[in-house]
mmCIF file of C-alpha atoms in Angstrom:
data_model
loop_
_atom_site.group_PDB
_atom_site.id
_atom_site.type_symbol
_atom_site.label_atom_id
_atom_site.label_comp_id
_atom_site.label_asym_id
_atom_site.label_seq_id
_atom_site.Cartn_x
_atom_site.Cartn_y
_atom_site.Cartn_z
ATOM 1 C CA UNK A 1 0.079 0.222 0.090
ATOM 2 C CA UNK A 2 1.469 3.575 -0.901
ATOM 3 C CA UNK A 3 0.825 6.287 1.131
ATOM 4 C CA UNK A 4 2.342 9.768 2.003
ATOM 5 C CA UNK A 5 4.208 8.925 5.072
ATOM 6 C CA UNK A 6 5.567 12.473 5.530
ATOM 7 C CA UNK A 7 1.979 13.891 5.293
ATOM 8 C CA UNK A 8 0.822 11.146 7.960
ATOM 9 C CA UNK A 9 3.492 11.649 10.196
ATOM 10 C CA UNK A 10 3.314 15.490 10.266
ATOM 11 C CA UNK A 11 -0.671 15.252 11.245
ATOM 12 C CA UNK A 12 0.083 13.088 13.846
ATOM 13 C CA UNK A 13 3.320 15.102 15.121
ATOM 14 C CA UNK A 14 0.354 18.183 15.254
ATOM 15 C CA UNK A 15 -1.988 15.986 17.101
ATOM 16 C CA UNK A 16 0.949 14.696 19.405
ATOM 17 C CA UNK A 17 2.119 18.419 19.938
ATOM 18 C CA UNK A 18 -1.643 19.573 20.771
ATOM 19 C CA UNK A 19 -1.545 16.497 23.368
ATOM 20 C CA UNK A 20 1.363 17.556 24.952
ATOM 21 C CA UNK A 21 0.214 21.236 25.546
ATOM 22 C CA UNK A 22 -2.845 20.068 26.894
ATOM 23 C CA UNK A 23 -0.675 17.696 29.364
ATOM 24 C CA UNK A 24 1.078 20.750 30.410
ATOM 25 C CA UNK A 25 -1.611 22.780 30.829
ATOM 26 C CA UNK A 26 -3.599 20.049 32.800
ATOM 27 C CA UNK A 27 -6.580 20.565 30.185
ATOM 28 C CA UNK A 28 -8.328 17.339 31.379
ATOM 29 C CA UNK A 29 -11.184 17.638 28.725
ATOM 30 C CA UNK A 30 -8.789 18.196 25.929
ATOM 31 C CA UNK A 31 -6.497 15.137 27.409
ATOM 32 C CA UNK A 32 -9.668 13.036 27.180
ATOM 33 C CA UNK A 33 -10.706 14.155 23.737
ATOM 34 C CA UNK A 34 -7.162 12.885 22.301
ATOM 35 C CA UNK A 35 -8.007 9.334 23.090
ATOM 36 C CA UNK A 36 -10.375 7.134 21.194
ATOM 37 C CA UNK A 37 -13.794 7.645 22.691
ATOM 38 C CA UNK A 38 -14.291 4.000 23.158
ATOM 39 C CA UNK A 39 -14.430 1.062 25.879
ATOM 40 C CA UNK A 40 -11.642 -0.496 23.712
ATOM 41 C CA UNK A 41 -9.115 2.541 24.397
ATOM 42 C CA UNK A 42 -6.303 1.451 26.698
ATOM 43 C CA UNK A 43 -3.427 3.368 28.860
ATOM 44 C CA UNK A 44 -1.038 1.540 30.435
ATOM 45 C CA UNK A 45 1.444 2.697 33.256
ATOM 46 C CA UNK A 46 3.694 1.335 35.770
ATOM 47 C CA UNK A 47 0.838 1.418 38.563
ATOM 48 C CA UNK A 48 -1.344 -0.777 36.136
ATOM 49 C CA UNK A 49 -3.808 -0.409 33.450
ATOM 50 C CA UNK A 50 -6.629 1.809 32.358
ATOM 51 C CA UNK A 51 -9.044 0.151 29.972
ATOM 52 C CA UNK A 52 -11.842 2.346 28.284
ATOM 53 C CA UNK A 53 -12.440 5.838 28.032
ATOM 54 C CA UNK A 54 -14.323 6.336 31.255
ATOM 55 C CA UNK A 55 -11.563 4.933 33.163
ATOM 56 C CA UNK A 56 -9.054 6.917 31.336
ATOM 57 C CA UNK A 57 -11.087 10.213 31.927
ATOM 58 C CA UNK A 58 -11.517 9.255 35.638
ATOM 59 C CA UNK A 59 -7.760 9.059 35.799
ATOM 60 C CA UNK A 60 -7.091 12.527 34.537
ATOM 61 C CA UNK A 61 -9.769 13.973 36.645
ATOM 62 C CA UNK A 62 -8.121 12.741 39.858
ATOM 63 C CA UNK A 63 -4.399 12.816 39.090
ATOM 64 C CA UNK A 64 -1.699 14.614 40.838
ATOM 65 C CA UNK A 65 -0.489 17.178 38.760
ATOM 66 C CA UNK A 66 2.198 18.553 40.855
ATOM 67 C CA UNK A 67 5.013 17.130 39.191
ATOM 68 C CA UNK A 68 3.788 17.175 35.438
ATOM 69 C CA UNK A 69 5.780 19.785 33.644
ATOM 70 C CA UNK A 70 8.327 18.054 31.413
ATOM 71 C CA UNK A 71 10.887 18.481 28.705
ATOM 72 C CA UNK A 72 10.808 16.244 25.469
ATOM 73 C CA UNK A 73 14.034 14.676 25.036
ATOM 74 C CA UNK A 74 13.393 13.065 21.886
ATOM 75 C CA UNK A 75 10.221 12.393 19.940
ATOM 76 C CA UNK A 76 9.716 9.826 16.872
ATOM 77 C CA UNK A 77 6.598 9.263 14.602
ATOM 78 C CA UNK A 78 6.260 6.377 12.387
ATOM 79 C CA UNK A 79 3.275 5.993 9.876
ATOM 80 C CA UNK A 80 2.417 2.618 9.575
ATOM 81 C CA UNK A 81 -0.494 3.362 7.012
ATOM 82 C CA UNK A 82 -2.562 6.218 6.284
ATOM 83 C CA UNK A 83 -4.604 5.659 9.046
ATOM 84 C CA UNK A 84 -2.255 4.644 11.989
ATOM 85 C CA UNK A 85 0.999 5.575 13.406
ATOM 86 C CA UNK A 86 3.217 5.247 16.486
ATOM 87 C CA UNK A 87 4.304 7.996 18.362
ATOM 88 C CA UNK A 88 7.170 7.140 20.972
ATOM 89 C CA UNK A 89 9.009 10.106 23.181
ATOM 90 C CA UNK A 90 11.531 9.950 25.921
ATOM 91 C CA UNK A 91 11.101 12.918 28.464
ATOM 92 C CA UNK A 92 12.270 14.278 31.732
ATOM 93 C CA UNK A 93 10.347 15.936 34.445
ATOM 94 C CA UNK A 94 11.472 19.311 35.146
ATOM 95 C CA UNK A 95 10.621 19.257 39.211
ATOM 96 C CA UNK A 96 11.866 15.802 40.191
ATOM 97 C CA UNK A 97 14.417 15.239 37.162
ATOM 98 C CA UNK A 98 12.879 11.619 36.390
ATOM 99 C CA UNK A 99 12.865 10.109 33.186
ATOM 100 C CA UNK A 100 9.946 8.841 31.315
ATOM 101 C CA UNK A 101 9.057 7.182 28.254
ATOM 102 C CA UNK A 102 5.743 6.778 26.353
ATOM 103 C CA UNK A 103 4.268 5.112 23.204
ATOM 104 C CA UNK A 104 0.812 5.786 21.618
ATOM 105 C CA UNK A 105 -0.905 4.075 18.806
ATOM 106 C CA UNK A 106 -2.758 7.017 16.731
ATOM 107 C CA UNK A 107 -5.560 6.230 14.450
ATOM 108 C CA UNK A 108 -7.507 8.308 12.267
ATOM 109 C CA UNK A 109 -11.008 8.829 13.215
ATOM 110 C CA UNK A 110 -13.823 10.850 11.482
ATOM 111 C CA UNK A 111 -13.278 13.432 14.152
ATOM 112 C CA UNK A 112 -9.381 13.220 13.680
ATOM 113 C CA UNK A 113 -6.473 11.666 14.908
ATOM 114 C CA UNK A 114 -7.123 10.083 18.359
ATOM 115 C CA UNK A 115 -4.894 7.789 20.882
ATOM 116 C CA UNK A 116 -6.460 4.175 20.694
ATOM 117 C CA UNK A 117 -3.490 2.659 22.966
ATOM 118 C CA UNK A 118 -1.071 4.468 25.141
ATOM 119 C CA UNK A 119 1.825 3.030 27.528
ATOM 120 C CA UNK A 120 3.811 5.495 29.940
ATOM 121 C CA UNK A 121 6.678 4.502 32.049
ATOM 122 C CA UNK A 122 8.376 6.930 34.453
ATOM 123 C CA UNK A 123 11.517 5.995 36.345
ATOM 124 C CA UNK A 124 12.173 6.136 39.876
ATOM 125 C CA UNK A 125 12.926 9.300 41.475
ATOM 126 C CA UNK A 126 16.707 10.191 42.385
#
């Protein structure tokens, strides 16, 4: 299948950057909106998994954001097809200095690019 990988990667990078801005602002509605609005949406983290958009939204509403500011160290976007891409990122939290990594599977939906599955790992403090 031929498709314009550069165009897909640019579109997903723009969506990724929007999600990152919402994360920094703790815009819970926007953060939830970037996820696929489905019971099949997944967000995994070292503490366990969140399965379905309702669980993801509840997590966002109750999350401690005292150490949320971060700097991206690396971001890679890989288009796997015209309607799916994977974004991976490494980051460092500004307050604690903790390093983390994340991966996201982005899918093109009628409403735009949405995260269908995410995995976030955060290293120990120190």
